Coordinates of C-alpha atoms in Angstrom, one line a residue:
M1 CA 35.6 71.7 338.5
T2 CA 32.5 65.7 338.5
Q3 CA 31.6 68.9 340.3
I4 CA 29.1 70.2 342.5
P5 CA 28.5 74.0 342.7
R6 CA 29.9 75.9 345.6
T7 CA 30.5 79.3 346.5
S8 CA 33.9 80.7 346.0
I9 CA 34.8 84.5 345.4
L10 CA 35.7 84.0 341.6
T11 CA 35.1 80.3 340.6
A12 CA 32.7 77.3 341.3
V13 CA 35.5 74.5 342.7
P14 CA 35.6 71.0 342.6
A15 CA 33.3 68.6 344.5
A16 CA 36.1 68.3 347.3
L17 CA 33.3 70.0 349.5
L18 CA 32.9 67.4 351.5
V19 CA 36.4 66.7 351.9
A20 CA 36.7 69.9 353.9
L21 CA 34.5 68.6 356.5
L22 CA 36.7 65.9 357.3
P23 CA 38.4 65.8 360.7
P24 CA 41.9 66.5 361.1
L25 CA 44.2 63.8 360.1
T26 CA 47.4 62.4 361.5
T27 CA 50.5 64.6 362.3
A28 CA 53.7 64.2 360.3
S29 CA 56.7 63.8 362.4
T30 CA 59.4 66.0 362.3
A31 CA 62.8 66.4 363.5
S32 CA 64.8 69.5 364.4
G33 CA 66.8 70.4 361.7
A34 CA 65.7 67.8 359.2
T35 CA 63.3 67.5 356.5
P36 CA 59.8 66.7 357.7
S37 CA 58.4 63.3 356.7
L38 CA 55.2 62.2 356.1
S39 CA 53.2 59.6 358.2
W40 CA 51.0 58.0 356.1
K41 CA 47.7 56.2 357.6
A42 CA 44.1 55.5 356.4
C43 CA 42.2 58.5 355.4
E44 CA 39.0 59.5 357.7
G45 CA 35.7 60.4 356.5
T46 CA 33.1 59.2 353.8
A47 CA 34.2 61.1 351.0
V48 CA 37.3 59.2 350.5
T49 CA 36.1 56.4 347.7
D50 CA 38.9 54.5 347.4
P51 CA 40.5 52.4 350.0
R52 CA 44.1 52.7 348.5
Q53 CA 44.1 56.5 349.4
Q54 CA 46.3 57.2 352.4
C55 CA 46.5 60.4 354.2
A56 CA 48.9 62.3 356.5
T57 CA 49.5 66.0 357.7
L58 CA 52.4 68.5 357.2
R59 CA 53.6 71.2 359.4
V60 CA 54.7 74.3 357.2
P61 CA 55.8 77.8 358.3
M62 CA 52.8 80.1 358.3
D63 CA 55.2 82.9 357.4
Y64 CA 58.0 82.0 355.1
A65 CA 59.3 85.3 355.9
D66 CA 59.7 83.8 359.6
P67 CA 60.6 80.1 358.9
T68 CA 61.1 79.3 362.7
G69 CA 57.9 81.1 363.6
P70 CA 54.6 79.7 364.0
T71 CA 53.5 76.7 361.6
I72 CA 50.1 75.7 360.4
S73 CA 49.2 72.0 359.1
L74 CA 48.6 70.8 355.4
A75 CA 46.5 68.0 355.0
V76 CA 47.7 65.7 352.1
S77 CA 47.0 62.4 350.4
R78 CA 48.1 59.8 347.9
I79 CA 47.6 56.8 346.2
P80 CA 50.8 54.9 345.3
A81 CA 51.9 54.2 341.6
E82 CA 49.8 51.2 340.8
A83 CA 53.1 49.7 338.9
P84 CA 56.2 50.1 341.4
A85 CA 58.7 49.1 338.9
A86 CA 57.8 51.8 336.7
R87 CA 57.3 54.3 338.9
R88 CA 58.6 57.7 337.7
G89 CA 57.6 59.8 340.8
A90 CA 54.9 62.1 342.1
L91 CA 51.7 63.8 340.3
F92 CA 50.7 66.8 342.1
L93 CA 46.9 67.5 341.5
I94 CA 46.7 71.2 342.0
P95 CA 43.2 72.6 342.6
G96 CA 41.1 75.3 341.5
G97 CA 39.4 78.1 343.2
P98 CA 41.3 79.7 345.1
G99 CA 39.3 77.7 347.8
G100 CA 39.3 74.4 346.0
S101 CA 40.9 71.2 347.5
S102 CA 42.2 68.0 345.9
L103 CA 42.3 66.2 348.9
N104 CA 39.9 63.4 347.3
D105 CA 41.4 63.7 343.8
P106 CA 43.6 60.8 344.1
S107 CA 40.3 58.8 344.5
G108 CA 38.5 60.9 342.1
K109 CA 39.4 62.6 339.0
G110 CA 42.8 61.0 339.4
Q111 CA 41.3 57.5 338.3
K112 CA 40.2 58.8 335.0
L113 CA 44.1 59.2 334.3
P114 CA 44.9 56.5 331.8
Q115 CA 46.7 53.3 333.2
A116 CA 50.1 54.5 331.9
V117 CA 50.0 57.6 333.8
R118 CA 48.6 55.9 337.3
D119 CA 51.4 53.2 336.6
Q120 CA 54.2 55.6 336.8
Y121 CA 53.0 58.2 339.5
D122 CA 51.9 58.5 343.1
L123 CA 48.9 60.8 342.6
I124 CA 49.0 63.4 345.5
G125 CA 46.3 65.6 347.0
F126 CA 46.2 68.4 349.0
A127 CA 44.1 70.9 351.0
P128 CA 45.6 74.4 350.4
R129 CA 46.6 76.4 353.6
G130 CA 43.4 77.7 355.0
L131 CA 41.1 75.3 353.7
A132 CA 39.8 72.4 356.1
P133 CA 41.1 70.0 357.1
S134 CA 44.4 71.8 356.8
T135 CA 44.4 75.0 359.3
S136 CA 41.7 76.5 358.4
V137 CA 40.6 80.1 358.0
S138 CA 36.9 82.0 358.2
C139 CA 35.7 85.6 357.6
G140 CA 32.4 85.0 359.5
L141 CA 30.5 87.1 356.9
E142 CA 27.0 87.6 357.2
Y143 CA 25.1 85.0 355.9
G144 CA 23.5 87.0 353.0
D145 CA 27.1 87.9 351.9
L146 CA 27.7 84.4 351.0
A147 CA 25.3 84.3 348.2
T148 CA 27.3 84.1 345.3
S149 CA 25.6 87.3 343.7
K150 CA 26.9 89.0 346.6
L151 CA 30.5 87.7 346.4
R152 CA 30.5 88.5 342.5
P153 CA 30.6 92.3 342.3
W154 CA 27.3 92.8 340.2
P155 CA 26.5 96.3 340.5
A156 CA 23.1 98.0 341.1
P157 CA 20.6 97.6 338.1
D158 CA 21.7 101.4 336.9
G159 CA 25.3 100.6 337.3
S160 CA 26.0 102.1 340.7
V161 CA 28.7 100.6 342.4
D162 CA 27.9 102.3 345.9
E163 CA 26.7 99.4 347.3
N164 CA 29.3 97.3 346.6
M165 CA 31.8 99.5 348.2
V166 CA 29.8 99.3 351.3
T167 CA 29.6 95.6 350.8
A168 CA 33.4 95.3 350.2
Q169 CA 34.2 97.1 353.4
R170 CA 31.7 95.2 355.6
M171 CA 33.4 91.7 354.0
A172 CA 36.9 93.3 354.5
D173 CA 36.2 94.2 358.2
A174 CA 34.6 90.6 358.9
C175 CA 37.7 89.2 357.6
V176 CA 39.9 91.4 359.7
R177 CA 37.9 90.5 362.6
N178 CA 37.6 86.9 362.6
G179 CA 40.3 85.5 360.0
G180 CA 43.3 85.7 362.4
E181 CA 46.9 86.1 361.6
L182 CA 46.8 83.1 358.8
I183 CA 44.4 85.2 356.4
Q184 CA 47.4 87.5 355.9
H185 CA 49.5 84.5 355.2
I186 CA 47.5 82.9 352.4
S187 CA 48.6 83.9 348.5
T188 CA 49.5 82.0 345.5
A189 CA 53.4 82.4 346.4
D190 CA 52.6 81.0 349.7
N191 CA 51.0 78.1 347.9
A192 CA 53.7 77.5 345.8
R193 CA 56.2 77.3 348.4
D194 CA 53.5 74.9 350.3
L195 CA 54.0 72.6 347.7
D196 CA 57.9 72.7 347.5
R197 CA 57.6 71.8 351.1
I198 CA 55.1 68.6 350.4
R199 CA 57.9 67.6 347.5
A200 CA 60.7 67.4 350.2
A201 CA 58.6 65.8 352.7
L202 CA 57.8 63.0 349.7
G203 CA 61.4 62.8 349.3
E204 CA 61.1 63.8 345.6
R205 CA 63.9 65.7 343.7
K206 CA 61.3 66.9 340.9
I207 CA 57.6 66.8 340.7
S208 CA 55.2 66.7 337.9
A209 CA 51.7 68.4 338.1
W210 CA 48.2 68.6 336.7
G211 CA 46.9 72.2 337.6
V212 CA 43.5 73.1 336.8
S213 CA 41.9 76.9 336.6
Y214 CA 43.3 78.6 339.4
G215 CA 45.8 75.5 339.8
T216 CA 47.5 76.8 336.5
Y217 CA 48.6 80.0 338.0
V218 CA 49.9 78.2 341.0
G219 CA 51.5 75.7 339.0
A220 CA 53.2 78.3 336.8
V221 CA 54.2 80.4 340.0
Y222 CA 55.9 76.9 341.2
S223 CA 57.8 76.6 338.0
Q224 CA 59.0 80.0 338.3
L225 CA 60.3 79.7 341.9
F226 CA 61.3 76.2 341.4
P227 CA 62.1 75.6 337.9
H228 CA 64.6 73.2 338.5
R229 CA 62.2 71.0 340.7
T230 CA 59.7 70.6 337.8
D231 CA 59.3 67.2 335.7
R232 CA 56.2 67.1 333.5
F233 CA 53.7 70.1 334.3
V234 CA 50.1 70.4 332.4
L235 CA 48.1 73.6 333.2
D236 CA 44.6 73.1 332.2
S237 CA 42.2 75.9 331.8
N238 CA 44.7 79.0 332.0
D239 CA 44.9 82.1 334.0
D240 CA 46.0 85.2 332.9
P241 CA 49.3 85.9 334.5
D242 CA 49.3 89.5 334.4
P243 CA 51.6 90.6 337.3
T244 CA 50.1 93.8 337.4
R245 CA 46.5 92.9 338.2
V246 CA 46.4 88.9 339.0
A247 CA 43.0 88.2 340.5
R248 CA 41.9 91.6 338.8
A249 CA 42.3 90.1 335.4
W250 CA 41.0 86.9 336.2
L251 CA 37.4 88.7 337.4
A252 CA 37.6 90.9 334.3
G253 CA 38.3 87.8 332.0
H254 CA 34.5 86.6 332.5
E255 CA 33.3 89.4 330.0
Q256 CA 35.2 87.7 327.2
G257 CA 34.1 84.2 328.7
V258 CA 30.5 84.9 328.5
E259 CA 30.6 86.2 325.2
D260 CA 32.9 83.2 324.0
T261 CA 30.5 80.7 325.5
F262 CA 26.9 82.4 325.5
P263 CA 26.6 81.6 321.7
H264 CA 27.0 78.0 322.6
F265 CA 24.3 78.0 325.1
A266 CA 21.8 79.7 322.5
A267 CA 22.3 77.3 319.9
W268 CA 21.5 74.4 322.4
A269 CA 18.4 76.6 324.3
S270 CA 17.0 76.9 320.6
A271 CA 17.6 73.5 319.3
P272 CA 14.2 71.5 317.8
G273 CA 13.2 68.5 320.2
N274 CA 15.2 70.5 323.4
P275 CA 12.6 70.0 326.3
D276 CA 13.8 73.1 327.8
R277 CA 13.7 74.9 324.6
L278 CA 13.6 78.8 325.1
A279 CA 13.4 80.4 321.4
S280 CA 13.1 79.3 317.8
T281 CA 16.3 80.5 316.7
A282 CA 19.6 81.1 318.5
D283 CA 19.6 84.6 317.6
E284 CA 16.4 85.1 319.9
V285 CA 18.2 83.8 322.9
R286 CA 20.5 86.7 324.1
P287 CA 17.9 89.5 323.7
L288 CA 15.5 87.4 325.5
F289 CA 17.8 86.9 328.2
L290 CA 18.6 90.8 328.4
R291 CA 14.8 91.5 328.6
L292 CA 14.2 89.0 331.2
A293 CA 17.1 90.3 333.5
A294 CA 15.8 93.7 333.0
R295 CA 12.3 92.7 333.9
L296 CA 13.4 91.0 337.1
D297 CA 16.1 94.1 338.0
R298 CA 12.4 96.0 338.1
E299 CA 10.3 93.2 339.6
P300 CA 12.1 90.7 341.4
I301 CA 10.2 87.1 342.3
P302 CA 10.1 85.9 345.7
W303 CA 12.4 82.6 346.2
P304 CA 11.6 81.3 349.7
G305 CA 14.9 79.2 350.9
A306 CA 17.0 80.7 348.3
N307 CA 20.0 83.3 349.2
P308 CA 18.9 85.8 348.5
P309 CA 15.2 85.1 348.9
E310 CA 14.5 86.4 345.6
L311 CA 15.1 86.2 341.8
N312 CA 16.3 89.3 340.8
G313 CA 18.2 90.3 337.6
N314 CA 21.7 89.6 339.1
V315 CA 20.8 86.4 340.5
L316 CA 19.9 85.7 337.0
R317 CA 22.9 86.9 335.7
Q318 CA 25.1 84.8 338.1
T319 CA 23.1 81.6 337.1
M320 CA 23.9 82.3 333.7
L321 CA 27.8 82.6 334.5
D322 CA 27.2 79.2 336.7
A323 CA 25.7 77.6 334.1
L324 CA 28.3 78.3 331.3
Y325 CA 30.6 76.4 333.2
R326 CA 29.7 73.5 331.5
P327 CA 27.2 72.3 328.8
S328 CA 25.7 69.8 331.3
R329 CA 24.3 72.8 333.5
Y330 CA 22.7 74.4 330.6
P331 CA 19.0 73.0 331.5
A332 CA 19.4 74.6 334.8
L333 CA 19.7 78.2 333.6
A334 CA 17.0 77.2 330.8
K335 CA 14.3 76.0 333.5
L336 CA 15.1 79.1 335.6
M337 CA 14.4 81.4 332.4
L338 CA 11.1 79.6 331.6
A339 CA 9.9 79.7 335.2
A340 CA 10.8 83.5 335.5
R341 CA 9.0 84.3 332.5
R342 CA 5.3 82.6 334.1
G343 CA 6.5 84.5 337.4
T344 CA 7.5 81.5 339.1
V345 CA 10.6 80.0 340.4
P346 CA 11.9 76.4 340.7
P347 CA 12.7 74.6 344.1
A348 CA 15.6 76.9 345.9
P349 CA 19.0 75.5 344.9
S350 CA 20.8 73.4 347.6
A351 CA 24.0 74.9 349.2
P352 CA 26.9 73.5 350.9
P353 CA 27.1 73.8 354.8
E354 CA 27.6 77.5 356.0
A355 CA 31.0 76.4 357.9
V356 CA 31.8 75.1 354.3
L357 CA 31.1 78.3 352.5
Q358 CA 32.6 80.7 355.1
N359 CA 35.8 78.3 355.0
V360 CA 36.1 78.6 351.3
T361 CA 35.2 82.3 350.9
G362 CA 37.9 83.2 353.4
V363 CA 40.7 81.1 351.6
G364 CA 39.6 83.0 348.3
A365 CA 39.5 86.5 350.2
G366 CA 43.0 85.8 351.3
T367 CA 44.6 84.6 348.4
L368 CA 42.9 87.4 345.8
C369 CA 43.5 90.1 348.4
N370 CA 46.8 89.6 349.4
D371 CA 48.3 88.4 345.9
V372 CA 48.1 92.1 344.6
A373 CA 46.8 95.5 345.9
W374 CA 43.5 96.7 344.4
P375 CA 42.3 100.2 343.8
K376 CA 40.4 102.0 346.5
S377 CA 39.0 104.5 344.9
P378 CA 35.4 104.0 343.7
A379 CA 35.8 106.1 340.6
V380 CA 38.1 103.5 339.2
Y381 CA 35.5 101.0 339.5
E382 CA 32.6 103.1 338.3
K383 CA 34.9 104.1 335.3
G384 CA 35.5 100.3 334.6
V385 CA 31.7 99.1 335.2
S386 CA 30.5 101.6 332.8
E387 CA 32.9 100.6 329.9
S388 CA 32.1 96.9 330.6
R389 CA 28.2 97.4 330.7
A390 CA 28.5 99.3 327.3
K391 CA 30.6 96.7 325.6
Y392 CA 29.5 93.5 327.2
P393 CA 25.8 93.8 328.4
L394 CA 25.3 90.0 329.3
T395 CA 27.9 90.6 332.4
A396 CA 26.4 94.1 333.4
G397 CA 29.8 95.4 334.5
M398 CA 30.3 92.6 337.1
P399 CA 33.7 91.8 335.7
R400 CA 35.4 95.2 336.2
N401 CA 33.7 95.9 339.8
A402 CA 34.7 96.2 343.4
M403 CA 35.6 92.8 345.5
L404 CA 36.2 93.0 349.0
C405 CA 39.9 93.4 347.9
A406 CA 38.8 97.2 347.4
A407 CA 38.6 97.7 351.1
W408 CA 41.3 95.0 351.9
P409 CA 43.5 96.6 355.0
Y410 CA 46.6 94.4 354.5
P411 CA 49.2 95.5 351.8
P412 CA 50.9 92.5 349.9
R413 CA 53.5 91.1 351.7
Q414 CA 55.5 90.6 348.6
A415 CA 55.3 91.4 344.8
P416 CA 53.3 89.1 342.5
V417 CA 55.5 86.3 340.8
T418 CA 56.2 87.6 337.3
I419 CA 56.0 84.5 334.9
T420 CA 58.5 84.5 332.2
D421 CA 60.6 82.0 329.6
R422 CA 63.2 81.2 331.7
G423 CA 63.5 77.7 332.9
P424 CA 63.0 74.1 331.4
S425 CA 60.8 73.6 328.6
N426 CA 58.7 71.2 330.5
L427 CA 55.1 72.7 330.3
L428 CA 52.2 71.6 328.3
L429 CA 49.1 74.2 328.1
V430 CA 45.7 72.8 327.3
Q431 CA 42.7 75.2 326.8
N432 CA 39.1 75.0 325.5
E433 CA 38.1 77.6 323.1
R434 CA 35.3 78.3 324.9
D435 CA 35.7 78.8 328.6
V436 CA 33.6 81.1 330.5
A437 CA 36.0 81.3 333.7
T438 CA 39.4 81.0 331.7
P439 CA 39.0 82.6 328.6
L440 CA 41.2 81.9 325.5
R441 CA 42.3 85.0 325.3
G442 CA 44.0 85.1 329.1
A443 CA 45.2 81.8 328.3
L444 CA 47.0 83.0 325.6
K445 CA 48.9 85.4 327.7
L446 CA 50.0 82.9 330.0
R447 CA 51.2 81.3 326.9
E448 CA 53.2 84.1 325.6
A449 CA 54.7 84.7 329.0
L450 CA 56.2 81.2 329.1
G451 CA 57.4 81.7 325.6
R452 CA 59.9 78.8 324.9
R453 CA 59.0 76.9 327.8
A454 CA 55.5 75.8 327.0
V455 CA 53.6 74.3 324.1
M456 CA 49.9 74.9 324.0
V457 CA 47.1 72.8 322.7
T458 CA 44.1 74.6 322.0
V459 CA 40.7 72.2 321.8
N460 CA 37.5 73.1 320.0
S461 CA 35.4 72.6 322.7
T462 CA 33.1 74.4 325.3
G463 CA 33.5 74.3 329.1
H464 CA 35.6 74.9 332.2
D465 CA 38.4 72.1 332.5
A466 CA 39.5 70.8 329.6
Y467 CA 41.7 67.3 330.1
L468 CA 39.5 64.4 330.6
A469 CA 36.4 66.9 331.1
N470 CA 35.0 68.9 328.7
G471 CA 37.5 68.6 325.8
N472 CA 37.9 66.4 323.0
D473 CA 39.7 62.9 322.3
C474 CA 42.5 64.7 320.4
G475 CA 43.2 67.3 323.5
D476 CA 42.9 64.2 326.0
S477 CA 45.5 61.8 324.0
T478 CA 48.0 64.6 323.5
V479 CA 48.3 65.3 327.3
S480 CA 48.0 61.7 328.3
R481 CA 50.8 60.8 326.1
F482 CA 53.0 63.7 327.7
L483 CA 52.3 62.7 331.0
A484 CA 52.8 59.3 330.4
T485 CA 56.2 59.5 327.9
G486 CA 57.3 63.3 327.9
E487 CA 56.2 63.3 324.2
R488 CA 54.9 66.8 323.8
P489 CA 53.9 68.5 320.4
A490 CA 56.7 70.1 318.4
R491 CA 54.7 73.1 318.3
D492 CA 51.3 74.6 319.4
L493 CA 48.1 72.3 318.5
Y494 CA 44.8 73.1 317.6
C495 CA 42.6 69.9 318.1
R496 CA 39.4 70.2 316.0

């Protein structure tokens, strides 16, 4: 992510939105000089759907370079293995984002796992550092800056990045002003070290994992930092691990992701009998979209209750990007396009509570900007936007533009982790062929970096998230078999 759209700086993240509103949970007991343990209690809050799910908190260092300094809390959840005699260990459900939570996933998507997997593993969820009900952060952004079409750096209709640079500075200033010390200590490496603290508190020698989207990068970094602690790792919808760009590469990937996925939408939108049909042939849909976006650049339509309160070209482009995450969202884009062609708008889309958006955005900002330094010069983004607009008109230059990280004042505290082929060969990658957020081209770079450590299953399917979501039976059964038995294909596999 089964998903609720939610504003995050790079991706829509799973429906743990409501979980982020849960009150703080019970505090883990700690003993001086001893490994902390977890004190499990009944979970609080209406978002927990399975009475078997238990919750606890764990104190971890805010700064791993100062392990005896200030600590923060991590909210953790579990559903124990259903067949204790067959129990193998713990399966960590690593969320996407950055800004996603898996705290309710043991009750949610974890219950989609086959019985043979649920029998063997405690299902472990958590709210990553900075995300409520763990110790939380917020940038306190202006309400207008919480619009997804602002958080994604869409350039002006003429390609100018001037306003984006101003917006980046305003957002970064707000994060510095309101984010506290914790926002400087939110990064992928910190998240991976937190996972190992949870592992130790659980008393596990090794862990297995199912990481999705951004969670694939967290899982890959964990496997690099703690290779001897990994058992069976599934990385689903994979991020480009380029250590020189990190999140810049993820943002840039959207231009190819849209090109890979839009033809699938176009075929759907031109199919006879479709009540939201846009054109008589698939070839007509792309130019229709580009013309409509250009018209809305010139003549926005007021949209009361929306953020921003108008339907402009970039709002349409952002809606397109959101819709391509999964085919079930196609009708929302088609209905918006049909309304805009008539000069009208549908009802304003619902949004999560502002406090949740502020929290998710703060976590996303900290992660993306602390992992790697972004260029400060507008000229870098001007050049990238110009090249991208020429080659990938559907995304209008956004994927190579300046996010708030262009004005981030904190230098990275550590170099990004370089993913290598050193370590045990116990990773299985699963990847849809058409994925707007984590395109196949970037996933292949992670596959190459892992070398002999991994096998990759490419699925002839469309959507973000593959395993038990938008994939196919071949991919699902391959992953399930690996988790349940350890059996992995001898070589990379293509699932038709």
